[in-house]
């Protein structure tokens, strides 16, 4: 944490500054874009943060385009980078200013961050808001949930472990690798922040300098040594860094050599780079929701607020809503069948199915998911338990029942039960024929073809069938469109897990179980993968089945659990 100096803790070794390197149109560029207003505000209104404005110049050589550093800095090599519309005072550098060595360049107003001031300032801001800091050595990411200062298990863990994500249990992301950076901090002042696209000393060496606020010195860099874990100073590299800096900015030494640099210290740090890009996503690990936010390489500061905004959004989706918890009802299908809540729940499930299907019109699903309330009861089965989430206030005597989310569970049997569907289709075809309808898919020939297809389908085989633990099916997970992305599905899934855990524990035959879902791959696969489920079986339903002109895939997916 701030105040510590460790080779794998990159933050105190950084410059740091704002000159975006993300490609235009990417999510990373949005993170950079959303960070600038926050850094600008700190520089303008909070000098105690150690952030100040600085004139910036970027000088480029076309011969660097295909080098290691050129590819890394590709956006900066452009004459018209996307951030020209974000930063103030953007302008092209003249040929006279560039000289003969550089082919193009631009200048703008940016910020430089004195990390020795800024990092402790961030700690102070957290303390003002009641944050409790704790130190611990963690072997597994799930251990973090057990050290909450309240003594209770944390609802969500945010993983910002940088390079440690490579070896931390439960994460062990082998896409993480270091990019070694070496710098020299001097007392000399440059009064400008500048950088080049590459050097003639090697593809993985760069040249930049920036003057930190509040007497923090001027940082000279650097190197971009991918996969290099060496924590020791390279004296030869240090000399090259200083020579390049003095050549780029003679004002550092008043036109004299590197012997006139007043060195404070040398630094070596490892940037936490991730092949495939920064990881900001949610994962369920050992029953705890974990929001990952790591792998920022060398742009952690300049994307920090944008990345944090995304992480906060994911935390909000994962956190239980205590107010919402007060409006959840557990009800068995037997009781539901005799309840006035059956019709509203049937209508809600059909509405959710229609809304989901409309996003994929090519599949051709039309009409209701359940023709009658009794169809809903029949598909859930007699052993199903359903959780119903009501809108606040909707259960008052003078208010209509307003369901906003639901999920159920029952022992898994794996059967398709499509014969009942064929029977209902035949009944519907006859009704439509009597009404004068002439439908391509509602024909006796289609029903016969459907029956043959169902017979050919056979049972779904699973890749994990040898695992004989109890299996429970998660049923009809639906959230009203206006209430989505508020964590309601997570809350209901937690209720389902609790219900199944109680049932498994009561059986007294072990502690392990699997949750199962059967879903349409084209619509729901990505969602369930994000919840930690994995595909264990798949079948393709040919075109024409249930009125789909393209056909569709049905996936069985599972997730392992253990009773606490």
Coordinates of C-alpha atoms in Angstrom, one line a residue:
X1 CA 0.0 0.0 0.0
X2 CA 1.1 3.7 -0.2
X3 CA 4.4 4.1 1.7
X4 CA 5.7 0.7 0.6
X5 CA 8.4 0.2 -2.0
X6 CA 8.5 -3.2 -3.7
X7 CA 9.6 -4.3 -7.1
X8 CA 6.1 -5.7 -7.9
X9 CA 4.3 -2.7 -6.5
X10 CA 4.5 -0.4 -9.6
X11 CA 2.6 2.6 -8.3
X12 CA 5.3 4.5 -6.4
X13 CA 7.9 3.9 -9.2
X14 CA 5.6 5.5 -11.9
X15 CA 6.0 9.0 -13.3
X16 CA 3.1 9.5 -13.4
X17 CA 1.2 11.4 -16.0
X18 CA -1.6 11.5 -18.6
X19 CA -0.7 10.7 -22.3
X20 CA -3.1 8.1 -23.6
X21 CA -1.7 5.1 -25.5
X22 CA -5.0 3.2 -25.9
X23 CA -6.4 2.6 -29.4
X24 CA -9.2 4.7 -30.7
X25 CA -12.7 3.2 -30.3
X26 CA -11.7 0.6 -27.6
X27 CA -13.0 0.2 -24.1
X28 CA -9.6 1.2 -22.9
X29 CA -9.9 4.6 -24.7
X30 CA -13.2 5.1 -22.8
X31 CA -11.4 4.5 -19.5
X32 CA -8.7 7.1 -20.5
X33 CA -11.4 9.5 -21.7
X34 CA -13.3 9.2 -18.4
X35 CA -10.2 9.7 -16.3
X36 CA -9.1 13.1 -17.7
X37 CA -11.9 15.2 -16.2
X38 CA -11.0 13.8 -12.7
X39 CA -7.3 14.5 -13.1
X40 CA -7.9 17.9 -14.5
X41 CA -10.1 18.7 -11.5
X42 CA -7.4 17.6 -9.1
X43 CA -4.8 19.8 -10.8
X44 CA -7.2 22.8 -10.8
X45 CA -8.8 22.6 -7.4
X46 CA -6.7 20.2 -5.2
X47 CA -3.0 21.1 -5.3
X48 CA -2.6 19.1 -2.1
X49 CA -3.1 15.9 -4.2
X50 CA 0.3 16.4 -5.9
X51 CA -1.2 16.7 -9.4
X52 CA -0.3 19.7 -11.5
X53 CA -0.6 20.9 -15.1
X54 CA 2.4 20.6 -17.4
X55 CA 3.0 21.4 -21.0
X56 CA 3.6 18.2 -22.9
X57 CA 5.4 17.4 -26.2
X58 CA 5.4 14.1 -28.1
X59 CA 8.0 13.6 -30.8
X60 CA 7.7 10.7 -33.2
X61 CA 9.9 8.9 -35.8
X62 CA 8.2 6.9 -38.5
X63 CA 10.9 4.2 -38.3
X64 CA 9.7 3.3 -34.8
X65 CA 6.2 2.2 -36.0
X66 CA 7.0 -1.5 -36.1
X67 CA 9.3 -1.6 -33.0
X68 CA 8.3 -3.0 -29.6
X69 CA 7.9 0.5 -28.2
X70 CA 6.3 1.8 -31.4
X71 CA 3.5 -0.7 -31.2
X72 CA 3.0 0.0 -27.6
X73 CA 2.8 3.7 -28.2
X74 CA 1.0 3.4 -31.6
X75 CA -1.7 6.0 -30.8
X76 CA 0.9 8.6 -29.8
X77 CA 2.6 8.1 -33.2
X78 CA -0.5 9.4 -35.0
X79 CA -0.6 13.0 -36.1
X80 CA -4.3 13.1 -35.2
X81 CA -4.7 10.9 -32.1
X82 CA -8.2 10.4 -30.7
X83 CA -7.4 12.3 -27.5
X84 CA -6.8 15.6 -29.4
X85 CA -10.5 16.4 -28.5
X86 CA -10.0 15.6 -24.8
X87 CA -6.9 17.4 -23.7
X88 CA -6.6 21.2 -23.7
X89 CA -4.4 23.2 -26.2
X90 CA -3.7 20.4 -28.6
X91 CA -1.5 21.5 -31.5
X92 CA 1.0 20.1 -34.0
X93 CA 4.7 20.8 -33.4
X94 CA 6.4 22.7 -36.1
X95 CA 9.3 21.3 -38.2
X96 CA 11.6 23.9 -36.7
X97 CA 10.7 22.6 -33.2
X98 CA 11.0 18.9 -34.2
X99 CA 14.4 19.3 -36.0
X100 CA 15.7 16.7 -38.3
X101 CA 15.4 13.7 -36.0
X102 CA 11.6 13.6 -35.7
X103 CA 9.0 13.2 -38.5
X104 CA 5.9 14.5 -36.6
X105 CA 4.9 15.6 -33.2
X106 CA 2.2 17.3 -31.1
X107 CA 1.8 19.2 -27.9
X108 CA -1.0 19.7 -25.4
X109 CA -1.6 20.5 -21.8
X110 CA -1.5 17.5 -19.5
X111 CA -0.9 16.6 -15.9
X112 CA 2.0 15.1 -14.0
X113 CA 1.4 13.3 -10.7
X114 CA 3.9 13.3 -7.8
X115 CA 3.2 9.8 -6.7
X116 CA 5.0 10.3 -3.3
X117 CA 2.2 12.9 -2.5
X118 CA -0.7 11.5 -4.5
X119 CA -0.7 8.0 -3.1
X120 CA -0.8 9.0 0.6
X121 CA -3.4 11.6 -0.4
X122 CA -5.6 8.9 -1.8
X123 CA -5.3 7.0 1.6
X124 CA -6.3 10.1 3.4
X125 CA -9.4 10.5 1.2
X126 CA -10.4 6.9 2.0
X127 CA -9.9 7.4 5.7
X128 CA -12.2 10.5 5.6
X129 CA -14.9 8.3 4.1
X130 CA -14.5 5.7 6.8
X131 CA -12.5 3.1 5.0
X132 CA -10.7 0.6 7.2
X133 CA -7.2 -0.6 6.0
X134 CA -5.9 -4.0 7.0
X135 CA -2.7 -5.9 6.0
X136 CA -2.7 -9.6 5.5
X137 CA -0.8 -12.3 3.5
X138 CA -3.4 -14.0 1.3
X139 CA -2.9 -17.4 -0.3
X140 CA -6.2 -17.5 -2.0
X141 CA -8.4 -14.7 -3.3
X142 CA -11.4 -16.0 -1.3
X143 CA -9.4 -15.4 1.9
X144 CA -10.0 -11.7 1.4
X145 CA -13.7 -12.1 2.2
X146 CA -12.8 -13.5 5.7
X147 CA -10.8 -10.5 7.0
X148 CA -13.5 -7.9 6.8
X149 CA -13.2 -5.5 9.8
X150 CA -16.8 -6.2 10.8
X151 CA -16.0 -9.8 11.5
X152 CA -18.6 -10.9 8.9
X153 CA -17.9 -12.3 5.5
X154 CA -17.6 -9.7 2.8
X155 CA -20.3 -9.6 0.1
X156 CA -17.9 -8.7 -2.6
X157 CA -14.1 -8.8 -3.1
X158 CA -12.4 -6.3 -5.5
X159 CA -9.2 -7.8 -6.9
X160 CA -6.6 -5.1 -7.7
X161 CA -3.5 -7.3 -7.1
X162 CA -1.6 -6.4 -10.3
X163 CA 1.3 -8.8 -11.0
X164 CA 0.3 -10.9 -8.0
X165 CA -2.8 -12.0 -9.9
X166 CA -0.4 -14.4 -11.7
X167 CA 0.2 -16.4 -8.5
X168 CA -2.7 -15.7 -6.2
X169 CA -4.8 -18.8 -5.6
X170 CA -8.2 -18.7 -7.2
X171 CA -6.9 -16.3 -9.9
X172 CA -3.6 -17.5 -11.1
X173 CA -3.8 -15.6 -14.4
X174 CA -0.9 -16.7 -16.6
X175 CA -1.6 -13.9 -19.0
X176 CA 0.0 -11.6 -16.4
X177 CA 3.7 -10.7 -17.1
X178 CA 6.1 -7.9 -16.1
X179 CA 7.3 -5.0 -18.2
X180 CA 10.4 -3.8 -16.5
X181 CA 10.9 -0.1 -16.3
X182 CA 14.0 1.7 -15.1
X183 CA 14.2 5.4 -14.2
X184 CA 16.4 8.1 -12.8
X185 CA 14.9 10.8 -10.5
X186 CA 16.9 14.1 -10.5
X187 CA 16.6 17.5 -8.8
X188 CA 17.1 19.4 -12.2
X189 CA 14.0 21.1 -13.6
X190 CA 12.7 20.7 -17.1
X191 CA 9.5 22.7 -17.0
X192 CA 8.1 20.5 -19.7
X193 CA 7.0 16.9 -20.1
X194 CA 8.2 15.2 -23.2
X195 CA 8.5 11.8 -24.8
X196 CA 9.7 10.1 -28.0
X197 CA 8.4 7.2 -29.9
X198 CA 11.6 5.2 -29.7
X199 CA 15.4 5.3 -29.5
X200 CA 18.4 4.0 -31.4
X201 CA 19.7 2.2 -28.3
X202 CA 17.3 -0.8 -28.5
X203 CA 13.6 -1.6 -29.3
X204 CA 12.7 -1.9 -25.7
X205 CA 14.2 1.4 -24.6
X206 CA 12.3 4.7 -24.5
X207 CA 12.9 8.3 -23.7
X208 CA 10.6 10.5 -21.6
X209 CA 10.9 13.0 -18.8
X210 CA 8.4 14.7 -16.5
X211 CA 8.7 17.2 -13.6
X212 CA 6.7 16.2 -10.6
X213 CA 4.7 18.7 -8.6
X214 CA 5.8 20.3 -5.2
X215 CA 9.5 19.8 -5.6
X216 CA 9.2 16.1 -6.4
X217 CA 12.1 16.3 -8.9
X218 CA 12.1 15.3 -12.6
X219 CA 11.7 11.7 -13.6
X220 CA 13.8 10.4 -16.5
X221 CA 13.0 7.2 -18.3
X222 CA 13.1 4.6 -19.4
X223 CA 12.7 1.0 -20.6
X224 CA 10.0 -1.3 -21.7
X225 CA 11.4 -4.8 -21.2
X226 CA 8.6 -7.3 -21.5
X227 CA 9.0 -10.5 -19.5
X228 CA 12.0 -9.1 -17.5
X229 CA 11.7 -9.7 -13.7
X230 CA 15.1 -8.3 -12.8
X231 CA 14.9 -6.0 -9.8
X232 CA 18.5 -4.8 -9.9
X233 CA 19.7 -1.5 -11.4
X234 CA 21.4 -1.7 -14.8
X235 CA 24.1 1.0 -14.6
X236 CA 24.6 1.1 -18.4
X237 CA 20.9 1.6 -19.0
X238 CA 20.9 4.4 -16.4
X239 CA 23.6 6.2 -18.4
X240 CA 21.7 5.8 -21.7
X241 CA 18.5 7.1 -20.0
X242 CA 20.3 10.3 -18.8
X243 CA 22.0 10.9 -22.1
X244 CA 18.8 10.6 -24.0
X245 CA 17.0 12.9 -21.6
X246 CA 19.7 15.6 -21.8
X247 CA 19.7 15.4 -25.7
X248 CA 15.9 15.7 -25.8
X249 CA 15.7 18.5 -23.2
X250 CA 19.1 20.4 -23.0
X251 CA 17.4 22.8 -20.5
X252 CA 17.8 20.1 -17.8
X253 CA 21.5 20.8 -17.5
X254 CA 21.7 24.2 -19.1
X255 CA 23.2 22.7 -22.3
X256 CA 25.8 20.7 -20.4
X257 CA 26.4 16.9 -20.0
X258 CA 24.9 14.3 -17.8
X259 CA 27.5 15.0 -15.1
X260 CA 25.5 18.1 -14.3
X261 CA 22.4 16.0 -13.4
X262 CA 21.8 16.1 -9.7
X263 CA 20.6 12.5 -9.0
X264 CA 18.1 11.8 -6.1
X265 CA 17.8 8.1 -6.8
X266 CA 17.5 5.3 -9.4
X267 CA 14.3 3.3 -9.7
X268 CA 13.3 -0.1 -11.0
X269 CA 9.6 -1.2 -11.2
X270 CA 7.6 -3.9 -12.9
X271 CA 4.5 -2.8 -14.9
X272 CA 1.6 -5.2 -14.4
X273 CA 0.9 -6.1 -18.0
X274 CA -1.7 -8.5 -19.1
X275 CA -1.7 -10.2 -22.5
X276 CA -5.3 -9.8 -23.9
X277 CA -5.9 -6.5 -22.1
X278 CA -6.9 -5.3 -18.7
X279 CA -9.3 -7.5 -16.9
X280 CA -12.3 -5.8 -15.4
X281 CA -15.1 -8.3 -14.9
X282 CA -17.0 -10.3 -12.3
X283 CA -16.4 -13.8 -11.3
X284 CA -17.8 -16.0 -8.5
X285 CA -15.0 -17.7 -6.6
X286 CA -15.8 -20.1 -3.7
X287 CA -19.2 -18.6 -3.2
X288 CA -18.0 -14.9 -3.1
X289 CA -18.5 -12.4 -5.9
X290 CA -15.1 -11.1 -7.0
X291 CA -14.7 -8.0 -9.2
X292 CA -11.3 -8.1 -11.0
X293 CA -9.6 -4.8 -11.9
X294 CA -6.0 -5.6 -12.8
X295 CA -3.5 -5.8 -15.7
X296 CA -3.2 -2.1 -16.5
X297 CA 0.4 -2.3 -17.7
X298 CA 1.9 1.2 -17.9
X299 CA -1.3 3.2 -18.0
X300 CA -2.7 2.6 -14.6
X301 CA -2.8 6.3 -13.5
X302 CA -4.2 7.7 -16.7
X303 CA -7.0 5.1 -16.9
X304 CA -7.5 4.9 -13.1
X305 CA -10.8 6.7 -12.7
X306 CA -12.4 5.2 -15.8
X307 CA -11.4 1.7 -14.7
X308 CA -12.7 2.4 -11.2
X309 CA -16.0 3.6 -12.6
X310 CA -16.4 0.3 -14.4
X311 CA -15.4 -1.7 -11.4
X312 CA -17.9 0.2 -9.2
X313 CA -20.6 -0.6 -11.7
X314 CA -19.8 -4.3 -11.4
X315 CA -19.7 -4.1 -7.6
X316 CA -23.2 -2.5 -7.7
X317 CA -24.5 -5.4 -9.7
X318 CA -23.0 -8.0 -7.4
X319 CA -23.8 -6.4 -4.1
X320 CA -27.0 -7.6 -2.3
X321 CA -29.6 -4.9 -2.2
X322 CA -30.8 -5.0 1.5
X323 CA -34.0 -3.1 0.6
X324 CA -34.7 -5.5 -2.2
X325 CA -34.1 -8.5 0.1
X326 CA -37.1 -7.4 2.2
X327 CA -39.4 -8.0 -0.8
X328 CA -38.5 -11.6 -1.7
X329 CA -41.0 -14.4 -1.1
X330 CA -40.2 -18.1 -1.0
X331 CA -43.1 -20.2 -2.2
X332 CA -43.5 -23.8 -3.3
X333 CA -45.2 -24.6 -6.6
X334 CA -48.0 -26.4 -4.8
X335 CA -48.8 -23.2 -2.8
X336 CA -48.3 -21.0 -5.9
X337 CA -50.8 -23.0 -7.9
X338 CA -53.5 -22.1 -5.4
X339 CA -52.3 -18.5 -4.9
X340 CA -53.6 -15.3 -6.6
X341 CA -49.9 -14.6 -7.4
X342 CA -49.8 -17.4 -10.0
X343 CA -51.3 -15.3 -12.8
X344 CA -49.0 -12.3 -12.3
X345 CA -46.0 -14.6 -12.2
X346 CA -47.1 -16.4 -15.4
X347 CA -47.6 -13.1 -17.1
X348 CA -44.2 -11.8 -15.9
X349 CA -42.4 -14.9 -17.1
X350 CA -44.0 -14.6 -20.6
X351 CA -43.1 -10.9 -20.7
X352 CA -39.5 -11.6 -19.8
X353 CA -39.3 -14.3 -22.5
X354 CA -40.7 -12.0 -25.1
X355 CA -38.3 -9.2 -24.2
X356 CA -35.4 -11.6 -24.4
X357 CA -36.5 -13.1 -27.7
X358 CA -37.0 -9.8 -29.4
X359 CA -33.3 -9.1 -29.1
X360 CA -32.7 -12.1 -31.3
X361 CA -35.4 -11.9 -34.0
X362 CA -33.4 -14.2 -36.3
X363 CA -34.3 -17.2 -34.1
X364 CA -38.0 -16.7 -34.9
X365 CA -39.5 -17.3 -31.5
X366 CA -42.9 -15.7 -31.2
X367 CA -45.8 -16.0 -28.8
X368 CA -45.9 -16.9 -25.2
X369 CA -43.4 -19.0 -23.3
X370 CA -46.2 -20.6 -21.3
X371 CA -49.7 -20.7 -23.0
X372 CA -51.6 -21.1 -19.7
X373 CA -50.7 -20.6 -16.0
X374 CA -51.1 -24.4 -15.7
X375 CA -48.2 -24.8 -18.2
X376 CA -46.0 -22.8 -15.9
X377 CA -46.9 -24.9 -13.0
X378 CA -46.4 -28.1 -15.0
X379 CA -42.9 -27.1 -16.2
X380 CA -41.7 -26.1 -12.8
X381 CA -42.8 -29.4 -11.4
X382 CA -44.2 -30.4 -8.0
X383 CA -40.8 -30.2 -6.2
X384 CA -39.9 -26.7 -7.4
X385 CA -39.4 -23.9 -5.0
X386 CA -39.7 -20.4 -6.4
X387 CA -38.5 -17.0 -5.2
X388 CA -40.5 -14.0 -6.2
X389 CA -39.0 -10.4 -6.0
X390 CA -41.7 -7.8 -5.7
X391 CA -41.4 -4.0 -6.3
X392 CA -41.3 -2.1 -3.0
X393 CA -44.8 -1.3 -1.8
X394 CA -46.6 -3.7 -4.3
X395 CA -47.8 -6.1 -1.6
X396 CA -49.8 -3.5 0.2
X397 CA -53.6 -4.3 0.3
X398 CA -54.4 -1.4 -2.1
X399 CA -51.6 -2.1 -4.6
X400 CA -51.5 -4.5 -7.5
X401 CA -49.0 -7.3 -7.4
X402 CA -45.9 -6.0 -9.2
X403 CA -43.3 -8.7 -9.8
X404 CA -39.8 -7.5 -10.9
X405 CA -37.7 -10.7 -10.7
X406 CA -38.0 -14.4 -10.1
X407 CA -35.9 -17.6 -9.9
X408 CA -36.7 -21.2 -8.8
X409 CA -35.0 -24.5 -8.2
X410 CA -35.8 -28.2 -8.2
X411 CA -34.0 -31.5 -8.3
X412 CA -32.5 -32.1 -11.7
X413 CA -33.9 -34.9 -13.9
X414 CA -32.5 -33.8 -17.3
X415 CA -35.5 -34.9 -19.3
X416 CA -36.6 -32.7 -22.3
X417 CA -40.3 -33.4 -21.9
X418 CA -41.0 -32.3 -25.4
X419 CA -43.9 -34.7 -26.0
X420 CA -46.1 -32.3 -24.0
X421 CA -45.0 -29.5 -26.3
X422 CA -46.0 -31.5 -29.4
X423 CA -49.4 -32.2 -27.8
X424 CA -49.9 -28.5 -27.1
X425 CA -48.9 -27.6 -30.6
X426 CA -51.4 -30.0 -32.1
X427 CA -54.1 -28.4 -29.9
X428 CA -53.1 -25.0 -31.0
X429 CA -52.9 -25.9 -34.7
X430 CA -56.5 -27.2 -34.5
X431 CA -57.7 -24.0 -32.8
X432 CA -55.9 -21.8 -35.4
X433 CA -57.3 -23.9 -38.3
X434 CA -60.8 -23.4 -36.9
X435 CA -60.1 -19.7 -36.7
X436 CA -59.1 -19.7 -40.4
X437 CA -55.3 -19.3 -39.8
X438 CA -52.9 -20.7 -42.5
X439 CA -49.5 -21.0 -40.8
X440 CA -46.3 -22.4 -42.3
X441 CA -45.2 -24.0 -39.1
X442 CA -48.6 -25.0 -37.6
X443 CA -49.3 -28.0 -39.9
X444 CA -49.7 -31.7 -39.3
X445 CA -46.7 -32.4 -41.4
X446 CA -44.7 -30.1 -39.2
X447 CA -45.9 -31.9 -36.1
X448 CA -44.9 -35.3 -37.5
X449 CA -41.5 -33.9 -38.4
X450 CA -41.2 -32.4 -34.9
X451 CA -42.0 -35.8 -33.3
X452 CA -39.4 -37.5 -35.4
X453 CA -36.8 -34.8 -34.5
X454 CA -37.6 -35.2 -30.8
X455 CA -37.2 -39.0 -31.1
X456 CA -33.8 -38.5 -32.8
X457 CA -32.6 -36.0 -30.1
X458 CA -32.5 -38.6 -27.4
X459 CA -31.2 -37.7 -23.9
X460 CA -28.6 -35.0 -23.3
X461 CA -25.2 -36.6 -22.3
X462 CA -22.9 -34.6 -20.0
X463 CA -19.2 -34.3 -19.9
X464 CA -19.2 -34.6 -16.1
X465 CA -21.7 -37.5 -15.7
X466 CA -19.2 -39.5 -13.7
X467 CA -19.5 -36.9 -10.9
X468 CA -22.3 -38.4 -8.9
X469 CA -23.1 -35.4 -6.6
X470 CA -26.7 -34.2 -6.3
X471 CA -27.8 -31.8 -9.1
X472 CA -30.4 -29.1 -8.8
X473 CA -31.8 -27.1 -11.7
X474 CA -32.1 -23.3 -11.6
X475 CA -35.4 -22.4 -13.2
X476 CA -36.9 -19.4 -14.9
X477 CA -34.4 -16.7 -13.9
X478 CA -36.1 -13.5 -15.0
X479 CA -35.6 -9.8 -14.2
X480 CA -37.9 -7.0 -15.4
X481 CA -36.1 -4.9 -18.1
X482 CA -36.5 -1.7 -16.0
X483 CA -34.9 -3.4 -13.0
X484 CA -32.0 -5.0 -14.7
X485 CA -28.3 -4.3 -13.8
X486 CA -29.2 -3.7 -10.2
X487 CA -28.0 -7.0 -8.8
X488 CA -31.5 -8.6 -8.4
X489 CA -30.5 -11.7 -10.4
X490 CA -27.5 -12.1 -8.1
X491 CA -29.7 -11.8 -5.0
X492 CA -32.1 -14.5 -6.3
X493 CA -29.3 -16.8 -7.2
X494 CA -27.9 -16.5 -3.7
X495 CA -31.4 -17.4 -2.4
X496 CA -31.4 -20.5 -4.7
X497 CA -27.9 -21.5 -3.5
X498 CA -29.1 -21.2 0.1
X499 CA -32.2 -23.2 -0.6
X500 CA -30.3 -26.0 -2.3
X501 CA -27.6 -26.0 0.4
X502 CA -30.3 -26.5 3.1
X503 CA -31.9 -29.3 1.1
X504 CA -28.6 -31.1 0.5
X505 CA -27.5 -30.6 4.2
X506 CA -30.8 -32.1 5.3
X507 CA -30.2 -35.3 3.2
X508 CA -27.0 -35.9 5.2
X509 CA -25.3 -37.6 2.3
X510 CA -22.4 -35.2 1.6
X511 CA -21.7 -31.5 1.2
X512 CA -21.0 -31.2 -2.6
X513 CA -23.7 -30.4 -5.2
X514 CA -24.1 -28.9 -8.7
X515 CA -26.4 -26.2 -9.9
X516 CA -27.6 -26.8 -13.4
X517 CA -29.2 -24.6 -16.0
X518 CA -30.7 -25.5 -19.4
X519 CA -30.6 -22.4 -21.7
X520 CA -30.6 -21.3 -25.3
X521 CA -27.0 -20.9 -26.2
X522 CA -27.6 -18.0 -28.7
X523 CA -29.4 -15.9 -26.1
X524 CA -28.0 -16.7 -22.6
X525 CA -24.6 -18.5 -22.8
X526 CA -22.5 -15.4 -22.1
X527 CA -24.6 -14.5 -19.1
X528 CA -24.3 -17.8 -17.4
X529 CA -20.6 -18.1 -18.2
X530 CA -20.2 -14.8 -16.4
X531 CA -21.8 -16.4 -13.4
X532 CA -19.2 -19.2 -13.2
X533 CA -21.2 -21.9 -15.0
X534 CA -19.6 -24.1 -17.6
X535 CA -21.2 -26.0 -20.5
X536 CA -21.4 -29.8 -20.0
X537 CA -23.8 -30.7 -22.7
X538 CA -25.2 -29.3 -26.0
X539 CA -27.8 -30.2 -28.6
X540 CA -28.8 -28.6 -31.8
X541 CA -32.5 -28.2 -32.6
X542 CA -33.0 -28.2 -36.4
X543 CA -34.7 -25.4 -38.3
X544 CA -38.5 -25.6 -38.0
X545 CA -38.5 -26.9 -34.5
X546 CA -40.9 -24.7 -32.4
X547 CA -41.1 -22.3 -35.3
X548 CA -37.5 -21.3 -35.5
X549 CA -36.3 -20.9 -39.2
X550 CA -32.6 -21.1 -38.2
X551 CA -32.6 -23.7 -35.6
X552 CA -31.0 -23.2 -32.2
X553 CA -28.7 -24.8 -29.6
X554 CA -29.7 -25.9 -26.1
X555 CA -27.0 -25.9 -23.5
X556 CA -26.8 -27.7 -20.2
X557 CA -24.4 -25.8 -17.9
X558 CA -23.3 -26.6 -14.3
X559 CA -21.5 -24.9 -11.4
X560 CA -19.9 -26.7 -8.5
X561 CA -20.9 -25.9 -4.9
X562 CA -20.2 -27.0 -1.4
X563 CA -22.5 -26.6 1.6
X564 CA -20.9 -24.2 4.1

